[in-house]
mmCIF file of C-alpha atoms in Angstrom:
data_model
loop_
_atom_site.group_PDB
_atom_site.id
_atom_site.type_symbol
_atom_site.label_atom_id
_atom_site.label_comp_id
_atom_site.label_asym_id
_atom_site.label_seq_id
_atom_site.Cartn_x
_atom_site.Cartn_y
_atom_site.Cartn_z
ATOM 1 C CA UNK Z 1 -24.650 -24.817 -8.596
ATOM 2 C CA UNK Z 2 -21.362 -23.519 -8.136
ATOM 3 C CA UNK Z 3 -21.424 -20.513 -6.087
ATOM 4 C CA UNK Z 4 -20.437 -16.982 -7.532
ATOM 5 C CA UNK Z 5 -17.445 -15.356 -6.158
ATOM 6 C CA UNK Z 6 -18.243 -12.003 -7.426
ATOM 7 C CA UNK Z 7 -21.935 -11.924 -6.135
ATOM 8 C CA UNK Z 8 -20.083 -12.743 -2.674
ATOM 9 C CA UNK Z 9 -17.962 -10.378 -2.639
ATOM 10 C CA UNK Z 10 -20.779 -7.779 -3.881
ATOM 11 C CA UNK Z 11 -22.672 -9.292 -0.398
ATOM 12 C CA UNK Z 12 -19.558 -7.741 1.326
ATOM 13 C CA UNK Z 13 -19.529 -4.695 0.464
ATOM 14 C CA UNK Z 14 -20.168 -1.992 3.406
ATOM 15 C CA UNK Z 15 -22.360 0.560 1.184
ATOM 16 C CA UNK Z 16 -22.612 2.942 4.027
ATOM 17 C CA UNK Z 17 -18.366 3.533 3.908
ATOM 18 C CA UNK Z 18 -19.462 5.646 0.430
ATOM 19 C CA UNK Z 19 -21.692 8.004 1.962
ATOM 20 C CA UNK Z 20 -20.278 11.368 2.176
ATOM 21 C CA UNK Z 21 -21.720 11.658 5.909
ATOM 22 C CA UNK Z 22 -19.467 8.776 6.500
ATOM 23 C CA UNK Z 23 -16.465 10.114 4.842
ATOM 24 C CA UNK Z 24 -16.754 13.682 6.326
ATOM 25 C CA UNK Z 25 -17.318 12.113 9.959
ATOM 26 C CA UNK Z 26 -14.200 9.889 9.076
ATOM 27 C CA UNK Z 27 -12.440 13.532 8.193
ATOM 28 C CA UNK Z 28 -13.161 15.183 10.904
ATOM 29 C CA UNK Z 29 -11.926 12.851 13.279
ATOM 30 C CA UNK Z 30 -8.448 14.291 12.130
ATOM 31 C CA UNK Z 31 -7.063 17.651 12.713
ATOM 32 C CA UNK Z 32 -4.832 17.105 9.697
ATOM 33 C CA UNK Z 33 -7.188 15.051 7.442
ATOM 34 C CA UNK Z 34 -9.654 18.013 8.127
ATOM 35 C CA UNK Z 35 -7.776 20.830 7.187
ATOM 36 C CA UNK Z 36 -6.091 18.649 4.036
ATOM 37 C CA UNK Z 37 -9.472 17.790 3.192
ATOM 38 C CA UNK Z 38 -10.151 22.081 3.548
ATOM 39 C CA UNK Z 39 -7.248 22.541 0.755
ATOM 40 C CA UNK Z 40 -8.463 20.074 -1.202
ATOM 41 C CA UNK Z 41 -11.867 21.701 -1.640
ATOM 42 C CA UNK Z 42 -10.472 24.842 -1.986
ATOM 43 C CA UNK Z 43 -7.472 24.242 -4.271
ATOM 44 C CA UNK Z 44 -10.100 21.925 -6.562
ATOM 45 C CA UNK Z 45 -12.930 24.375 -6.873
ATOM 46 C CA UNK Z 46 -10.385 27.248 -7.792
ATOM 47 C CA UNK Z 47 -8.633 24.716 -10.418
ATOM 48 C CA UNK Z 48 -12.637 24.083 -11.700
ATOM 49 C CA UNK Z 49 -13.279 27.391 -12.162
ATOM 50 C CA UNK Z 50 -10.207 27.768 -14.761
ATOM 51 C CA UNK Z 51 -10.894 24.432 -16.477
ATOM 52 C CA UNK Z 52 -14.432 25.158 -17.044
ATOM 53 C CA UNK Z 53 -14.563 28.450 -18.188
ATOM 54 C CA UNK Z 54 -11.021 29.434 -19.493
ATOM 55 C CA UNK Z 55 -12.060 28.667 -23.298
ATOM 56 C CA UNK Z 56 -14.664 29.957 -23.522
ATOM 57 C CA UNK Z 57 -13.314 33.288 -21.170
ATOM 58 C CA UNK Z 58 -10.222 33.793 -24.066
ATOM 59 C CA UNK Z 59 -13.010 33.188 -27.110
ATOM 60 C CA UNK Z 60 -15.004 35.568 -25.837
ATOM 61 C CA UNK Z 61 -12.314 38.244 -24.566
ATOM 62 C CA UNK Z 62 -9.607 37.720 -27.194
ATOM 63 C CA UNK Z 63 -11.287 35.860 -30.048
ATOM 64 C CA UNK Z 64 -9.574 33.012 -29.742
ATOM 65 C CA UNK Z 65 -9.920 30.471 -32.840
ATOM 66 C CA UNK Z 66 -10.060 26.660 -32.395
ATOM 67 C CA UNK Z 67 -6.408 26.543 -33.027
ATOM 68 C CA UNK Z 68 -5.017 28.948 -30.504
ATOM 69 C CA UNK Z 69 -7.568 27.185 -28.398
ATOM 70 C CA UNK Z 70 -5.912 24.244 -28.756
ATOM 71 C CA UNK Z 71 -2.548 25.860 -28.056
ATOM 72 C CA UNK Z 72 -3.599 27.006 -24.922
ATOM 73 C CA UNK Z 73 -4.592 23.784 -23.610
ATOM 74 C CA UNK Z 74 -1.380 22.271 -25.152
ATOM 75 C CA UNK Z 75 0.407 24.551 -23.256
ATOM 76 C CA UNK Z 76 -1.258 23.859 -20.411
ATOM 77 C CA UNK Z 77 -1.330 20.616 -20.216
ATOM 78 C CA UNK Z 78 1.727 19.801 -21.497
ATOM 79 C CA UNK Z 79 3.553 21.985 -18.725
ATOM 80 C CA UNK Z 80 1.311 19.754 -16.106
ATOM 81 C CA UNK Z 81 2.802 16.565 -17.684
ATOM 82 C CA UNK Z 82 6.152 18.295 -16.987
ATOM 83 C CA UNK Z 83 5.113 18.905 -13.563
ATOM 84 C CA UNK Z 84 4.040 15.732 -12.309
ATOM 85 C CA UNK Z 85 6.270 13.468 -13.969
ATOM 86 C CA UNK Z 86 9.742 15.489 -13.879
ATOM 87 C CA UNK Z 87 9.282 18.584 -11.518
ATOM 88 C CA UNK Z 88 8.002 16.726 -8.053
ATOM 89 C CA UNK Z 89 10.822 14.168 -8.761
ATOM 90 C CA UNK Z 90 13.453 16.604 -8.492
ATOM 91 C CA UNK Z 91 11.582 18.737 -5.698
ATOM 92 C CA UNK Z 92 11.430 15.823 -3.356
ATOM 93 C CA UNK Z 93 14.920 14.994 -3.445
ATOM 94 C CA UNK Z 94 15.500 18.239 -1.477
ATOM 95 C CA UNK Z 95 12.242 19.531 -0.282
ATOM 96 C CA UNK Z 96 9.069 18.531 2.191
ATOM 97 C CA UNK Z 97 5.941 17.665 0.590
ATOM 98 C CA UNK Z 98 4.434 20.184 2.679
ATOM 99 C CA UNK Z 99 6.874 23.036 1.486
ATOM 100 C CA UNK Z 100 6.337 21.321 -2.534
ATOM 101 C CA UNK Z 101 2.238 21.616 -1.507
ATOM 102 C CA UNK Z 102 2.393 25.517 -0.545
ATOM 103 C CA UNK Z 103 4.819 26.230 -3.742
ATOM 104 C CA UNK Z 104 2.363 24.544 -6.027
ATOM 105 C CA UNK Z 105 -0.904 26.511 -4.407
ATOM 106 C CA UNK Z 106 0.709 29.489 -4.452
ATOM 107 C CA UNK Z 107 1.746 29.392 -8.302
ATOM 108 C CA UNK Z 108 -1.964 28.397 -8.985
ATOM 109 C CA UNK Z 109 -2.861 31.537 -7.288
ATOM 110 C CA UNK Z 110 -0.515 33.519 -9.969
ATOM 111 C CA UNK Z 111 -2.104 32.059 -12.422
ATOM 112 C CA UNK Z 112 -5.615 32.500 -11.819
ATOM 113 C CA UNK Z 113 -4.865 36.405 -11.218
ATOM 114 C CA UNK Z 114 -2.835 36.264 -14.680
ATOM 115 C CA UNK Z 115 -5.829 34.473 -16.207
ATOM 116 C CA UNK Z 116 -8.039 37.786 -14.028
ATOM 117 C CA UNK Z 117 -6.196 40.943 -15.097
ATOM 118 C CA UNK Z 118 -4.778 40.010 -18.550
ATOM 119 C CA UNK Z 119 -5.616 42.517 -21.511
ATOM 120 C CA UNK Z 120 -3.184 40.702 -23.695
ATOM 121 C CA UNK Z 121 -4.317 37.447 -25.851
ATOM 122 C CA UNK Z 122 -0.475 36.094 -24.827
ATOM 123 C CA UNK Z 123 -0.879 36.935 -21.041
ATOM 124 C CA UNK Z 124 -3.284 33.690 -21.083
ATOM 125 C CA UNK Z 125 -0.124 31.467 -22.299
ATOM 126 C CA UNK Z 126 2.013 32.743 -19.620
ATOM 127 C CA UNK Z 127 -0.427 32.281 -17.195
ATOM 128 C CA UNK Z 128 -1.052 28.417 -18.532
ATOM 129 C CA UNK Z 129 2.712 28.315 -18.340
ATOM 130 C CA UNK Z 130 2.579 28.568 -14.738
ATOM 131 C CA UNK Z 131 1.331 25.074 -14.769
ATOM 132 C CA UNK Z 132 5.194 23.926 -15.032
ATOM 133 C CA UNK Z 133 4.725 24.738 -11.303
ATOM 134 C CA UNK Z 134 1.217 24.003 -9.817
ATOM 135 C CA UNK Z 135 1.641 20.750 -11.237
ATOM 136 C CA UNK Z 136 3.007 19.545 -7.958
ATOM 137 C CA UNK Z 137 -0.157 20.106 -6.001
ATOM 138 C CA UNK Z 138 -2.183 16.971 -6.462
ATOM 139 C CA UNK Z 139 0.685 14.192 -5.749
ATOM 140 C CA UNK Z 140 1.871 16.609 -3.017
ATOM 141 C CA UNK Z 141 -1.161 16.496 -1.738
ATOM 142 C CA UNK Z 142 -2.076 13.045 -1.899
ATOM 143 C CA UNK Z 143 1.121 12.132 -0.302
ATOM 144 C CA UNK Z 144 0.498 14.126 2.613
ATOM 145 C CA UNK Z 145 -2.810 12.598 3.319
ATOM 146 C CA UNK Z 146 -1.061 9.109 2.859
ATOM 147 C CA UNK Z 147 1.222 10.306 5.483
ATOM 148 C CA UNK Z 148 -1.036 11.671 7.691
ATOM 149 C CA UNK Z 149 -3.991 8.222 7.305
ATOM 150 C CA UNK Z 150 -2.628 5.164 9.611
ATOM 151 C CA UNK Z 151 -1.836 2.041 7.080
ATOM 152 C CA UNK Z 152 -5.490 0.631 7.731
ATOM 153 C CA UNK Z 153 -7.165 3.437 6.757
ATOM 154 C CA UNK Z 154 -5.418 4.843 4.157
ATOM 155 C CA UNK Z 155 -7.957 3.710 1.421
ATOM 156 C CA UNK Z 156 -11.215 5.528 3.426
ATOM 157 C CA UNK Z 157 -9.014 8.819 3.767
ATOM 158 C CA UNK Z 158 -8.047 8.972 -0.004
ATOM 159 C CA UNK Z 159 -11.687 7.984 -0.407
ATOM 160 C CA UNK Z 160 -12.959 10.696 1.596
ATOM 161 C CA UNK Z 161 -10.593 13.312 0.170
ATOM 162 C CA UNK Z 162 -11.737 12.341 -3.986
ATOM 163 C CA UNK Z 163 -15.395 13.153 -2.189
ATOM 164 C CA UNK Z 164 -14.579 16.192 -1.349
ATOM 165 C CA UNK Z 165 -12.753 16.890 -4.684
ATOM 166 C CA UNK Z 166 -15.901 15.608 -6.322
ATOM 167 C CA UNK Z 167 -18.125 18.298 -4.811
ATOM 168 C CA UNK Z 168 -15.792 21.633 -5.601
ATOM 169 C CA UNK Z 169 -15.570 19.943 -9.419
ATOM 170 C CA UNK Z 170 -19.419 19.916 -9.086
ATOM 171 C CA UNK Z 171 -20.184 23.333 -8.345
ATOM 172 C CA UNK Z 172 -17.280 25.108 -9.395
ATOM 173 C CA UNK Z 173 -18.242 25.308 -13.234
ATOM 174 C CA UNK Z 174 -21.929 26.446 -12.187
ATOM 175 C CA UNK Z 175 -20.354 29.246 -10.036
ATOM 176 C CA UNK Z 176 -17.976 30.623 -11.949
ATOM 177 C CA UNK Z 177 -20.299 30.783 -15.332
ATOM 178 C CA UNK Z 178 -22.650 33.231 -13.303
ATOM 179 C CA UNK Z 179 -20.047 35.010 -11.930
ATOM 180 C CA UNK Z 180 -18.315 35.805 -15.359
ATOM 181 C CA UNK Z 181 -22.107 36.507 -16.738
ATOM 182 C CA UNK Z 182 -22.407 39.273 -14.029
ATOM 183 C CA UNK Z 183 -18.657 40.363 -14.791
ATOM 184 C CA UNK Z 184 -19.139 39.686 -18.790
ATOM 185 C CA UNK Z 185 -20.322 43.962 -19.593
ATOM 186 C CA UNK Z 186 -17.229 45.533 -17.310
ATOM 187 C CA UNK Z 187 -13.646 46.500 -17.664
ATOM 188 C CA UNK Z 188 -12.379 43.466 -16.076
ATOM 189 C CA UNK Z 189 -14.826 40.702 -17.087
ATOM 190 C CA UNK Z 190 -11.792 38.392 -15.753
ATOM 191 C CA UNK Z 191 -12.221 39.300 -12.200
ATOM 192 C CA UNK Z 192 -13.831 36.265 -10.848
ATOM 193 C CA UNK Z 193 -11.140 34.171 -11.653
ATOM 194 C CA UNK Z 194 -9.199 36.386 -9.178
ATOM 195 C CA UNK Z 195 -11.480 34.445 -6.329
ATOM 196 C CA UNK Z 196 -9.779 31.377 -7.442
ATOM 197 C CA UNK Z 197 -6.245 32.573 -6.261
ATOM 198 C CA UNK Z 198 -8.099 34.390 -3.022
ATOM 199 C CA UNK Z 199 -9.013 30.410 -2.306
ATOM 200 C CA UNK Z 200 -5.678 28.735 -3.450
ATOM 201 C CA UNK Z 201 -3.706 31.138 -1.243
ATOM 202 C CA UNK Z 202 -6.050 30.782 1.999
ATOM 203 C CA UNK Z 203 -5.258 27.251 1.308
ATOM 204 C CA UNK Z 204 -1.471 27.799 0.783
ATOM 205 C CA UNK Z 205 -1.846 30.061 4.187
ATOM 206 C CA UNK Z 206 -3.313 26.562 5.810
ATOM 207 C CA UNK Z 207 -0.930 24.186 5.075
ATOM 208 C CA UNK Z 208 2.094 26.663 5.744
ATOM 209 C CA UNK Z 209 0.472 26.551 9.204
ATOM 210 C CA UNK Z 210 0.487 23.099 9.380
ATOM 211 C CA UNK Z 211 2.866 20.786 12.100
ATOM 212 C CA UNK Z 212 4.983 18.592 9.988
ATOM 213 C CA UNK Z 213 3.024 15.736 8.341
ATOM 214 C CA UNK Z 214 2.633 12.145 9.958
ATOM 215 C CA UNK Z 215 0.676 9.887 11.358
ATOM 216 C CA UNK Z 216 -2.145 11.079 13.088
ATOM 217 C CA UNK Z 217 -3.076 8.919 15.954
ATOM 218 C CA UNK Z 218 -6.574 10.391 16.371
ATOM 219 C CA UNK Z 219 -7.358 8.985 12.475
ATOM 220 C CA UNK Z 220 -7.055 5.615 14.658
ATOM 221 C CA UNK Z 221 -8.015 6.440 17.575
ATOM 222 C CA UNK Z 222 -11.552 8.154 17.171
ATOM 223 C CA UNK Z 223 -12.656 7.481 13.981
ATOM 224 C CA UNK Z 224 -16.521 6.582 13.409
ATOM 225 C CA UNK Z 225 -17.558 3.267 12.082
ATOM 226 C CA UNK Z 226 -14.319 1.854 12.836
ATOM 227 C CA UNK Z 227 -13.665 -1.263 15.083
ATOM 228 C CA UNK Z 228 -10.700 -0.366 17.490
ATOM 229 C CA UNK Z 229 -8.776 -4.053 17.465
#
């Protein structure tokens, strides 16, 4: 019988690069990688606890209806679309990726602290408006850690950082619904969305204290699991 190229290549497959042992071992052989892979939990568990609670935060506060629901989220991700596809275009031309990264996180941080201490139903939209900005942060980001991987291991690092992403958009929702339950009888039932700028700007803080990006030889030169040629 002919043989099966897929069940080969299935055969081939190194399971044990998926393990998230593996990938944080492969992290911390970096200096950079590590503290990228630091922002990346804390910018994604801040940007989880908006997502996952934000609707149901302006229903609950404001009385928002399905259709100014759906504005919000228009607004917001419309102003993203902006972001990423005509706003990090421009910034590159004239700006690092690390400077772009620190703009975006510290935007974010505005507008999670909007999103905290509004009063006013139309504070939300300005604070979704923000997005125009923030936008930047994930190809920012993910350029940096392209920068920073050597050429062979560029796919385990940007596998490694989406498994760290994975775990802040895992627990992030969970959180942040307790926290607004405990918040959900006082003046400011917004407040815990204020810990989501407290994390984007430590993370801003970390990447500002950065050296400039590149290759770090270490990735290469320590890395566990990986053959040295």
């Amino acid at each position: 019988p002919e043989s099966n190229p897929f069940a080969d290549a299935a055969l081939a497959v190194n399971w044990e690069s998926g393990s998230p042992v593996k990938a944080l071992a492969f992290l911390r052989a970096s200096p950079k990688l590590w503290k990228l892979a630091a922002v990346t939990l804390l910018y994604y568990t801040s940007l989880w606890m908006m997502i996952s609670q934000c609707l149901l935060y302006a229903r609950t506060r404001f009385g928002f209806s399905s259709t100014e629901s759906g504005m919000f989220m228009l607004v917001f991700g419309g102003c993203m679309m902006l972001s990423e596809g005509v706003v990090i275009r421009v910034l590159v031309r004239w700006v690092h990726e690390q400077t772009i990264l620190v703009f975006g996180l510290v935007s974010f941080g505005w507008f999670t602290l909007v999103l905290a201490l509004s009063d006013r139903a139309w504070m939300l939209f300005a604070a979704a408006a923000l997005s125009l900005f923030h936008g930047v942060v994930q190809p920012a980001l993910m350029s940096l850690v392209s920068q920073t991987a050597p050429a062979e291991h560029q796919g385990q690092a940007l596998t490694a950082i989406y498994s760290v992403r994975a775990v802040a958009e895992g627990f992030a929702p969970v959180a942040t619904g307790v926290m607004l339950n405990m918040f959900a009888d006082t003046s400011t039932p917004g407040l815990p969305f204020a810990l989501g700028t407290v994390l984007t700007w430590a993370g801003a803080i970390a990447v500002a204290g950065m050296k400039s990006a590149g290759v770090d030889d270490q990735t290469h030169q320590s890395s566990p699991g990986v053959e040295q040629e």
